[in-house]
Short mmCIF file of C-alpha atoms in Angstrom, two decimals:
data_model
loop_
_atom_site.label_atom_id
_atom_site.label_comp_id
_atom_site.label_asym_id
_atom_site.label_seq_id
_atom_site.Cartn_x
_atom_site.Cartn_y
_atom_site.Cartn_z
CA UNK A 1 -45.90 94.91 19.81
CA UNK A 2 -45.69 97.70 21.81
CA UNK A 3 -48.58 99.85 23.00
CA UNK A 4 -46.40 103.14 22.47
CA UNK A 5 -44.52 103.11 19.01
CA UNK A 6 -41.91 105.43 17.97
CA UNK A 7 -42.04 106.12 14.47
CA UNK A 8 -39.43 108.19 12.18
CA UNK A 9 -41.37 110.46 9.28
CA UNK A 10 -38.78 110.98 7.05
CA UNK A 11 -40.15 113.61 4.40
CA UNK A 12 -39.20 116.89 2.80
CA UNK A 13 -42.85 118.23 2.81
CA UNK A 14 -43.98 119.75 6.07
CA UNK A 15 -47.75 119.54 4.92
CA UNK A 16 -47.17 115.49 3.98
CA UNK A 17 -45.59 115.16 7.12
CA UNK A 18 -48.92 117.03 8.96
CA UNK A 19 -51.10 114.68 6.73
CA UNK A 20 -49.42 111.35 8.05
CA UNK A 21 -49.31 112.42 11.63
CA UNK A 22 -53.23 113.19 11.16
CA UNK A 23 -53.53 109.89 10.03
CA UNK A 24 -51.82 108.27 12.68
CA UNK A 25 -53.97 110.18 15.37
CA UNK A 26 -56.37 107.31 14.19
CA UNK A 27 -54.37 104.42 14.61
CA UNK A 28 -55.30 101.62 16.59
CA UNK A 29 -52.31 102.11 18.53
CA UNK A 30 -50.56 105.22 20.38
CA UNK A 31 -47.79 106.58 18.71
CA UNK A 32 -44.89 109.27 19.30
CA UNK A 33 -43.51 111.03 16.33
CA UNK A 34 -40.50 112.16 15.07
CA UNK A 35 -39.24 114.17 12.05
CA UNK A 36 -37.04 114.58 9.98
CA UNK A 37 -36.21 116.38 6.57
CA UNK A 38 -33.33 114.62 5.06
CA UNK A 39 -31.07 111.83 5.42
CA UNK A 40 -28.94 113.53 7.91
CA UNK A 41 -31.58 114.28 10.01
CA UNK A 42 -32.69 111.05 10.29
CA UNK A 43 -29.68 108.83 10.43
CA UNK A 44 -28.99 111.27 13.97
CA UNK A 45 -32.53 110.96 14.84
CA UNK A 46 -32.24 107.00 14.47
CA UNK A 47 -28.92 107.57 16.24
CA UNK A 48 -30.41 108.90 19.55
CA UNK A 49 -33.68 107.49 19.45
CA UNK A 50 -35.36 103.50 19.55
CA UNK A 51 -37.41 104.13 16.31
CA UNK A 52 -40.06 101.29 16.09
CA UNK A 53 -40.48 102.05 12.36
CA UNK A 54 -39.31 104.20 10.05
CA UNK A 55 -41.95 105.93 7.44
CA UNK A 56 -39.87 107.28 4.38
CA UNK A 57 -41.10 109.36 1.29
CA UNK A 58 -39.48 107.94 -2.11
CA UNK A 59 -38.31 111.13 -2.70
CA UNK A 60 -36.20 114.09 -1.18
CA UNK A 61 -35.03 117.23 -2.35
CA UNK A 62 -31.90 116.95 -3.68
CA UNK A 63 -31.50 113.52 -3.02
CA UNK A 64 -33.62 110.04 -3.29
CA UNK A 65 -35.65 108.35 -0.47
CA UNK A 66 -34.26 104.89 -2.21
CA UNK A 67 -30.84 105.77 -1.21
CA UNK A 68 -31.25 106.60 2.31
CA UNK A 69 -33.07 103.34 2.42
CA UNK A 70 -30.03 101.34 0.79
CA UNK A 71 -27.95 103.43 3.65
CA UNK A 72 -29.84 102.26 6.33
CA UNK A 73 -29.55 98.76 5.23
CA UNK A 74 -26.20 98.51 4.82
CA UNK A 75 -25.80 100.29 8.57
CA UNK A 76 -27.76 97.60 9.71
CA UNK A 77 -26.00 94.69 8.14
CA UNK A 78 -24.35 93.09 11.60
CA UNK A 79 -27.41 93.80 13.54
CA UNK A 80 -29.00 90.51 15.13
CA UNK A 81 -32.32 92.23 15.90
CA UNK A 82 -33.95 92.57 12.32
CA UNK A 83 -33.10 96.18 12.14
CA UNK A 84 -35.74 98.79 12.00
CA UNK A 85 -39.27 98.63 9.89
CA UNK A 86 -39.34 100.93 6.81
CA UNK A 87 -42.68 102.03 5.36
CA UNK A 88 -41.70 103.64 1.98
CA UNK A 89 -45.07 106.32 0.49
CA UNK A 90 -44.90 106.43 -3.23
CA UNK A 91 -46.68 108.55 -5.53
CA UNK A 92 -49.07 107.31 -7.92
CA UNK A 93 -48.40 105.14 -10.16
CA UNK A 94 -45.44 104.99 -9.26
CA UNK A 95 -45.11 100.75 -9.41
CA UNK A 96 -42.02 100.70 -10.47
CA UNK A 97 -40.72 102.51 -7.48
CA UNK A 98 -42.59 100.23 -4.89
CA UNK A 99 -40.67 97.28 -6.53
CA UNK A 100 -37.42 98.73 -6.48
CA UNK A 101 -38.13 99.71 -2.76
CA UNK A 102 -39.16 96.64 -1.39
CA UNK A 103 -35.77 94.96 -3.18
CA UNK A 104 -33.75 97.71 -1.79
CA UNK A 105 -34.89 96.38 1.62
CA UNK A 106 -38.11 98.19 2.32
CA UNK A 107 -40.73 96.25 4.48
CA UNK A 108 -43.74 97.72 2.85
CA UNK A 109 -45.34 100.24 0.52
CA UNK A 110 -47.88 102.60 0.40
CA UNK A 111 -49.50 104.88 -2.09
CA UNK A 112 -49.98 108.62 -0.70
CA UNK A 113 -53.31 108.23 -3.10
CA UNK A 114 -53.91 105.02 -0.07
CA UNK A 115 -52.76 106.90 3.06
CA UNK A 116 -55.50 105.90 5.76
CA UNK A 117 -55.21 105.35 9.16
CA UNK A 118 -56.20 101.46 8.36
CA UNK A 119 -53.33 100.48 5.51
CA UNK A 120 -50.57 102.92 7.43
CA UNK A 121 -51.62 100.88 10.58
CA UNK A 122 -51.09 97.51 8.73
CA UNK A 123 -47.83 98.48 6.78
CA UNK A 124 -46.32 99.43 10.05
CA UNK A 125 -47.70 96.53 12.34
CA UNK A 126 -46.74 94.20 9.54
CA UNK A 127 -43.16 95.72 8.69
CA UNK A 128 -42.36 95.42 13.26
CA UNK A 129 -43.84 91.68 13.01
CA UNK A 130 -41.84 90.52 10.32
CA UNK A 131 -38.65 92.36 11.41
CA UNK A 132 -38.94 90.47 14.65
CA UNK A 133 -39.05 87.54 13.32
CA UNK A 134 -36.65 88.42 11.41
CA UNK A 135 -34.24 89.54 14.07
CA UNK A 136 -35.26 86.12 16.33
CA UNK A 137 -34.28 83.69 13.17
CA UNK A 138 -30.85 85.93 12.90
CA UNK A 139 -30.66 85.84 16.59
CA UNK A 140 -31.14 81.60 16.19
CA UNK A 141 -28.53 81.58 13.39
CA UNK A 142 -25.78 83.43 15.18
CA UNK A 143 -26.26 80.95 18.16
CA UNK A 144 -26.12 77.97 16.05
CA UNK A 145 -22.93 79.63 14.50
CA UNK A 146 -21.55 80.05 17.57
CA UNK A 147 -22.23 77.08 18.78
CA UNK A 148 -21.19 74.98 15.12
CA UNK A 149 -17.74 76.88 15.72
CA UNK A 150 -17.48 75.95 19.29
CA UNK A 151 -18.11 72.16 18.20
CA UNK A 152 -15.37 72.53 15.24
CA UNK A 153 -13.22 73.77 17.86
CA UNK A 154 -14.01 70.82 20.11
CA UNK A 155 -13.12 68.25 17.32
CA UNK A 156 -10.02 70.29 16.51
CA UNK A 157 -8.89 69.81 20.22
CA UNK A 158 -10.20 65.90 20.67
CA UNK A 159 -8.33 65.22 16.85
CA UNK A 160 -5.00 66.95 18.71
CA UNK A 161 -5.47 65.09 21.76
CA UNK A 162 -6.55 61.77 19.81
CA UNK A 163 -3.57 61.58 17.56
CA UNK A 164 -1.42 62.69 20.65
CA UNK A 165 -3.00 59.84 22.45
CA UNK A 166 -2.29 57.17 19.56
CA UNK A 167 1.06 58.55 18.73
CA UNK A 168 1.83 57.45 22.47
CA UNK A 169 0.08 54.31 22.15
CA UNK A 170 2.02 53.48 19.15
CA UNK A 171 5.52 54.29 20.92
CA UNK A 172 4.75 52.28 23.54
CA UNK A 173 3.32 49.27 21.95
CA UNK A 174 6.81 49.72 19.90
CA UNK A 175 8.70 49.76 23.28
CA UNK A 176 6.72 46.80 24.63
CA UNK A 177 7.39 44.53 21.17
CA UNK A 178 11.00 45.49 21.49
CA UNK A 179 10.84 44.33 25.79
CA UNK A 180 8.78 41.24 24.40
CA UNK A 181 11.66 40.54 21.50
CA UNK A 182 14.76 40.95 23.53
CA UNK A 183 13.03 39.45 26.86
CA UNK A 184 11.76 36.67 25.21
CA UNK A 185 15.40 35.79 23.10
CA UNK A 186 17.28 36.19 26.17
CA UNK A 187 15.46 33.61 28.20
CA UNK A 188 15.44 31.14 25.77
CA UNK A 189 19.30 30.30 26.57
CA UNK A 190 18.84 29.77 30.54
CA UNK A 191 15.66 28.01 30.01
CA UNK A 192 17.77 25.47 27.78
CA UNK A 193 20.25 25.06 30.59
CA UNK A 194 17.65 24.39 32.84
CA UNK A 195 16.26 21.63 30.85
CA UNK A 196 19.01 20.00 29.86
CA UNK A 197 20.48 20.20 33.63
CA UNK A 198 17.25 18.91 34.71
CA UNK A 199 17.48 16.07 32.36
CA UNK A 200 21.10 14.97 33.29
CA UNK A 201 20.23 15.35 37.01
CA UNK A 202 17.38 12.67 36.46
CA UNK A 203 20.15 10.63 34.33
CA UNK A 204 22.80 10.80 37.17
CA UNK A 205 21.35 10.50 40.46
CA UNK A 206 17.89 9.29 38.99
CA UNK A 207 18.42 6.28 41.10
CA UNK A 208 19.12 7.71 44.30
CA UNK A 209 15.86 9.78 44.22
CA UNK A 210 13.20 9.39 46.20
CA UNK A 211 9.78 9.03 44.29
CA UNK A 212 8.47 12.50 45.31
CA UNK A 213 11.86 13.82 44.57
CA UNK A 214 11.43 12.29 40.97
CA UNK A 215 7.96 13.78 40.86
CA UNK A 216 9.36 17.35 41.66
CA UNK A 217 12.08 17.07 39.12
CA UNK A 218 9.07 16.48 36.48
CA UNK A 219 7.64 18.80 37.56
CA UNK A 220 10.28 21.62 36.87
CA UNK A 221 11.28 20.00 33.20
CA UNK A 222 7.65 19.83 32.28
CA UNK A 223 7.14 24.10 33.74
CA UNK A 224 10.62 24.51 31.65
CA UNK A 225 9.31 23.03 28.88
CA UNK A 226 5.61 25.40 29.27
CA UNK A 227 7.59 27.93 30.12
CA UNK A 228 9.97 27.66 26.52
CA UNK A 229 6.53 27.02 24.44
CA UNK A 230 5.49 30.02 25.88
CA UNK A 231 8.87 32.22 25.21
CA UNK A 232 8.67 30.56 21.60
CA UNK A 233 5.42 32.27 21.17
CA UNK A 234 5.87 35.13 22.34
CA UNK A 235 8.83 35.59 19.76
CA UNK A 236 6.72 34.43 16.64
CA UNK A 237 4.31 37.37 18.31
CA UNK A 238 6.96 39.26 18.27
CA UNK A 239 8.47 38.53 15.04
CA UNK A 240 4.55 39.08 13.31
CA UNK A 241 4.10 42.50 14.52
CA UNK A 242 7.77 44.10 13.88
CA UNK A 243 9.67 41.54 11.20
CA UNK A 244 9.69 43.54 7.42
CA UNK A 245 7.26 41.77 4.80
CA UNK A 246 8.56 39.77 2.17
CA UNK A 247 5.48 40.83 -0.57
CA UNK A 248 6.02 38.45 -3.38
CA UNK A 249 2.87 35.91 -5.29
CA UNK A 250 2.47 32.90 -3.04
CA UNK A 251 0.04 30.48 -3.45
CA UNK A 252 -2.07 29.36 -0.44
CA UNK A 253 -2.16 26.00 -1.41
CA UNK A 254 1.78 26.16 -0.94
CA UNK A 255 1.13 27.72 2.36
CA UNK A 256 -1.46 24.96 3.21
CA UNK A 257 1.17 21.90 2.60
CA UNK A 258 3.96 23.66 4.70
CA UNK A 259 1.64 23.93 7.46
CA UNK A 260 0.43 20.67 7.16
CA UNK A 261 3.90 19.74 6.94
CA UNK A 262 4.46 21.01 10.28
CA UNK A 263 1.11 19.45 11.94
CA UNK A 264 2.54 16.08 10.57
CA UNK A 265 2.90 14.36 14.07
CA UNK A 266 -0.59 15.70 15.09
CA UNK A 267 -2.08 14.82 11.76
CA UNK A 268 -0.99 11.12 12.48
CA UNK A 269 -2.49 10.94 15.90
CA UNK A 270 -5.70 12.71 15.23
CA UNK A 271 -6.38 11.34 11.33
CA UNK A 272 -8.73 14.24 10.46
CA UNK A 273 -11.25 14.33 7.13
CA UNK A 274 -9.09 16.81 5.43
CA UNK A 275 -10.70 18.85 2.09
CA UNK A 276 -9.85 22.51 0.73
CA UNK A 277 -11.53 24.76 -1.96
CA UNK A 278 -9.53 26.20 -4.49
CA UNK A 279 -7.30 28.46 -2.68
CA UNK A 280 -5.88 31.41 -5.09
CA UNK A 281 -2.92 32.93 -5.02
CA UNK A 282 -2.04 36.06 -3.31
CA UNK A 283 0.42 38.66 -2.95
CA UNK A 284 1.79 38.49 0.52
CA UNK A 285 4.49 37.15 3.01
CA UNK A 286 4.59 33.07 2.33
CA UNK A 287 5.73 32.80 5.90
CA UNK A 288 3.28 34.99 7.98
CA UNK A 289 0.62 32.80 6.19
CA UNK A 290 1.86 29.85 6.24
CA UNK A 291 1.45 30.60 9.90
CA UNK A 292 -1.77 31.70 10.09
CA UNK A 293 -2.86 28.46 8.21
CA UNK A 294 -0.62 26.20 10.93
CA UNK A 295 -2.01 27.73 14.19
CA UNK A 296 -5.89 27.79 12.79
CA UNK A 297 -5.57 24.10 11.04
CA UNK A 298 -3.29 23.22 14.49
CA UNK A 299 -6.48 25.07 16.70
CA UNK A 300 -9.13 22.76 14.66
CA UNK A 301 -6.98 19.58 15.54
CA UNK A 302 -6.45 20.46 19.24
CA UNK A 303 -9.66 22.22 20.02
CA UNK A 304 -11.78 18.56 18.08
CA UNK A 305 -14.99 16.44 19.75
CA UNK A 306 -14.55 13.60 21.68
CA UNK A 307 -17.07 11.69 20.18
CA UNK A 308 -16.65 12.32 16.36
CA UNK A 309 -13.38 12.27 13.58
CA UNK A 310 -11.82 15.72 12.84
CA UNK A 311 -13.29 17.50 9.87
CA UNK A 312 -11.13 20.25 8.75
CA UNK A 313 -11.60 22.29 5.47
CA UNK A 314 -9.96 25.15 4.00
CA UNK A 315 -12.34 27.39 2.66
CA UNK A 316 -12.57 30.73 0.36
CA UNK A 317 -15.64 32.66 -1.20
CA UNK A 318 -16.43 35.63 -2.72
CA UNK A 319 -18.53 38.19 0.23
CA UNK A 320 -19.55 41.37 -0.87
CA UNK A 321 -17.28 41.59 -3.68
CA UNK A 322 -14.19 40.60 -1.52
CA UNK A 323 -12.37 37.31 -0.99
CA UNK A 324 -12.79 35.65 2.17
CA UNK A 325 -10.63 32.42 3.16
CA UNK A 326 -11.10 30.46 6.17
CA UNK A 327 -10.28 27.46 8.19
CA UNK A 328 -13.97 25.38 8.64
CA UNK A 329 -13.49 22.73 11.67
CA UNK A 330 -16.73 20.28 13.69
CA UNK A 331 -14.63 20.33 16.81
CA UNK A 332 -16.25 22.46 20.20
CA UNK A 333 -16.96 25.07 19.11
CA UNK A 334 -16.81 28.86 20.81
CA UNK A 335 -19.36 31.12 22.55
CA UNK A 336 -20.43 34.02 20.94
CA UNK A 337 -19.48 36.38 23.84
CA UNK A 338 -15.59 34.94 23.52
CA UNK A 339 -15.68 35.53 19.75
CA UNK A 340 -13.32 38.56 20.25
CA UNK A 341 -11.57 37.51 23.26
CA UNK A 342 -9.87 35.15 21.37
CA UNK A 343 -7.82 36.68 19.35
CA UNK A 344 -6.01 38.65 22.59
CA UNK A 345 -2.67 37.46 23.79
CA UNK A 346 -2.89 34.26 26.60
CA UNK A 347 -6.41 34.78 26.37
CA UNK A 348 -7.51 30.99 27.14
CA UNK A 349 -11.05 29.43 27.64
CA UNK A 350 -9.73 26.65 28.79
CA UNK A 351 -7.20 24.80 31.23
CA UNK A 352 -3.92 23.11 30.67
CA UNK A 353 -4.77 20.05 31.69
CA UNK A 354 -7.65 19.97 29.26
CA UNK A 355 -5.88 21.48 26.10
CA UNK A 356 -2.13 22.51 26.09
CA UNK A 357 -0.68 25.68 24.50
CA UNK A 358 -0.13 29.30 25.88
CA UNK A 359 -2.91 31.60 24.44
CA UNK A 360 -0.99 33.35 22.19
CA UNK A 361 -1.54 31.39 18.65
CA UNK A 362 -5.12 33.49 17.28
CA UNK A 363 -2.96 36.66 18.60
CA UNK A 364 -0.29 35.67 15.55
CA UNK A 365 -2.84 35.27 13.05
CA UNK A 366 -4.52 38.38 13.94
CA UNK A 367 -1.29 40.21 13.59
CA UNK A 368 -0.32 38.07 10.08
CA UNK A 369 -4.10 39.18 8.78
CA UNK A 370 -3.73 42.68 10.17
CA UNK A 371 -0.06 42.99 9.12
CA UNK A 372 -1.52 41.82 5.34
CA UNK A 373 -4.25 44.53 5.84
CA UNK A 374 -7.19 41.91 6.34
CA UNK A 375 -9.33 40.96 9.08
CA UNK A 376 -10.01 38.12 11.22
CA UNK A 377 -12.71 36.66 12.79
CA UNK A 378 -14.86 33.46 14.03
CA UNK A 379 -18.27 32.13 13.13
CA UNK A 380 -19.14 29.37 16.05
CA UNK A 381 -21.48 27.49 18.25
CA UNK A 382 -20.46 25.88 21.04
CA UNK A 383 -20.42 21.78 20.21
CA UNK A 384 -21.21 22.43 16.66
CA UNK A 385 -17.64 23.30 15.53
CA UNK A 386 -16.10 26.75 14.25
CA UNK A 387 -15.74 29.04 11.43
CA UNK A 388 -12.37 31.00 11.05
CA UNK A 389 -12.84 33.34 8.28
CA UNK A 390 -10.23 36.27 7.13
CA UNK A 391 -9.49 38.74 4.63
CA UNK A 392 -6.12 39.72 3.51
CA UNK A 393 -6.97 43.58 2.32
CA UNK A 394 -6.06 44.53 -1.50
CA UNK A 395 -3.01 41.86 -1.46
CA UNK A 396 -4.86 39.26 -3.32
CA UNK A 397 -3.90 38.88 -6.91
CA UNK A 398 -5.01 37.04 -10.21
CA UNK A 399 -1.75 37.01 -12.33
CA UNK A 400 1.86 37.77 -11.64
CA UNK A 401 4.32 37.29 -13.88
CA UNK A 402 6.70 36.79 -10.78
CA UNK A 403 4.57 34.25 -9.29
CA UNK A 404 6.04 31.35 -7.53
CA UNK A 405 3.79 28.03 -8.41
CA UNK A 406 4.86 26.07 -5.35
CA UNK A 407 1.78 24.05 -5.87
CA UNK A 408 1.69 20.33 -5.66
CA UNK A 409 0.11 18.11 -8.28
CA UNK A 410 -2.19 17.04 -5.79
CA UNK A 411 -3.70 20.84 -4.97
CA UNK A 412 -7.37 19.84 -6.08
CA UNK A 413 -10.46 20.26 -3.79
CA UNK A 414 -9.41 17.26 -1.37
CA UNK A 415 -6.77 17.95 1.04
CA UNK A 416 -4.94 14.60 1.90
CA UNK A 417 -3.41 14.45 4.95
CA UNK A 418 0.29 14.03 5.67
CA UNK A 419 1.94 10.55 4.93
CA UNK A 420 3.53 8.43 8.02
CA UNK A 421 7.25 8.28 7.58
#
């Protein structure tokens, strides 16, 4: 607080006024007075002056000290600093009026029966502490308003430029499928040329060839035949991400046999221990997942230990109140840090001349899971085999009554594997 105060007397009485500026001659603190009569007086007064406080008889002639008070308050509604300190003097016994003042927005009371130099000089050093505080807490809370609608603003313009940003992403990544369909179709008719050319070369002048000219020929009809693997792929990708679903009740066992169907000739070389839980039946596209069961039982074949039999199992539980399937192998298992790599497009951890294929086989089932509104991921460690586990979102079903029961008599909790022919 100041060592000089300015402080208001508002009061009708010239002889009241006299008595409080007598009192105030032995305040603890110096103070310069003003005065004023009525409300007029002392809204200009306030007007031209810094009043420190403000000391304001209940009542006025003609008018009541109450409603100057309410006056001043309202003035002072948009004012960060606290506004001013108002000391209202009451008569005696006059309660009632102290409680109405101090709700009307007074900061303190006092009796005229109580006016000493002592309470004036607390009422008014209590009323300019408090109305500082005051004014620093409204001070802090138009600050954090200012800066709360500076943030909003922020996350208005980052939400703009975010869906901007995706918008773009998901026109291009529309663009690129479409490059990847139409590239991908159009080479598969020179690649066929080249391997059939390639083959009827060896056929015709086979004979005539040197050894390393035989060697080089192999070598372009086994890149050919990489090369339409690879543009295969890429379609299925292709196909996955863009191709409409066909949402009808399929059972998973169904999707299980095709698959297996498929795998027959690597089934018969590798003669894995087959087994499957009960898989249910879903509502979904039968041929998306009967991919995503051929490239993760066709992964746990190709991806097996040297020194041990193939164990594959189809699995399903119940996780947190949702169903998750999953393809359970013993082969070599992955490192965690890869566990997300993965599932990216030609994203290999190994070779060709280790383990054939073109990287692109976990980026179709992601698609087929994400397409189904699932997720997919891999619990591994490396030698100890893998873990592919997946959701399939809110697709999964109990009953249908347009279900289609493609499953064989043989859909218990053993898998066999495929028959020789």
């Amino acid at each position: 607080m100041r060592d000089r105060l300015t402080i208001l007397v508002v009061d009708d009485d010239k002889a009241d006024r006299l008595a409080i500026r007598q009192v105030l001659r032995d305040a603890p603190f110096d103070a310069a007075l003003l005065e004023a009569e009525g409300s007029e007086e002392a809204l200009r007064r306030l007007a031209e002056n810094a009043v420190d406080c403000v000391i304001l008889d209940h009542r006025l002639s003609g008018e009541l000290g109450l409603e100057l008070l309410r006056s001043l308050r309202q003035r002072e509604a948009d004012r960060l600093d606290g506004g001013v300190p108002i000391v209202v003097l009451t008569g005696r016994g006059d309660e009632l009026v102290a409680v109405e003042a101090m709700k009307s927005g007074a900061t303190d009371y006092v009796p005229k029966s109580e006016l000493t130099a002592a309470r004036l000089a607390s009422a008014i050093r209590t009323g300019i502490e408090i109305h500082h505080q005051r004014g620093a807490a409204l001070a802090a809370q138009a600050a954090l308003r200012r800066a709360h609608d500076a943030l909003e603003q922020r996350v208005r313009q980052r939400t703009q430029e975010l869906e901007f940003a995706n918008e773009e992403l998901r026109r291009r990544n529309l663009e690129l499928d479409e490059f990847t369909y139409i590239a991908s179709h159009d080479l598969q008719e020179p690649l066929r040329k080249l391997t059939s050319f390639s083959r009827l070369l060896a056929r015709d002048v086979g004979a005539a060839l040197s050894p390393q000219a035989l060697k080089d020929l192999d070598f372009i009809c086994e890149a050919a035949r990489r090369m339409q693997a690879l543009v295969q792929d890429l379609l299925e990708l292709s196909r996955t991400g863009k191709t409409a679903m066909k949402r009808q009740t399929v059972s998973l066992h169904a999707c299980a046999d095709q698959a297996l169907e498929a795998l027959k000739a690597r089934v018969e070389e590798t003669n894995p221990d087959l087994s499957r839980d009960d898989l249910p039946e879903v509502v979904g596209d039968m041929t998306m997942l009967t991919q995503l069961y051929q490239n993760l039982i066709g992964n746990a074949l190709k991806f097996r230990s040297a020194d041990r039999r193939p164990s594959v199992r189809l699995t399903v539980e119940q996780r947190d109140g949702q169903r998750v399937l999953g393809v359970l192998d013993n082969g070599i298992g992955i490192k965690d840090q890869y566990s997300s790599q993965i599932f990216a497009a030609f994203k290999r951890l190994h070779g060709r001349d280790e383990y054939e294929g073109t990287g692109i086989g976990l980026a179709i089932c992601r698609k087929a899971v994400e397409r189904h509104g699932g997720t997919i991921w891999v619990e591994s460690q490396p030698g100890k085999g893998s873990h592919f586990r997946f959701t399939l979102g809110n697709m999964e079903t109990a009953e249908c009554p347009d279900a289609i029961d493609n499953r064989p008599s043989f859909c218990s909790r053993t898998m066999t594997p495929a028959t020789r022919s």
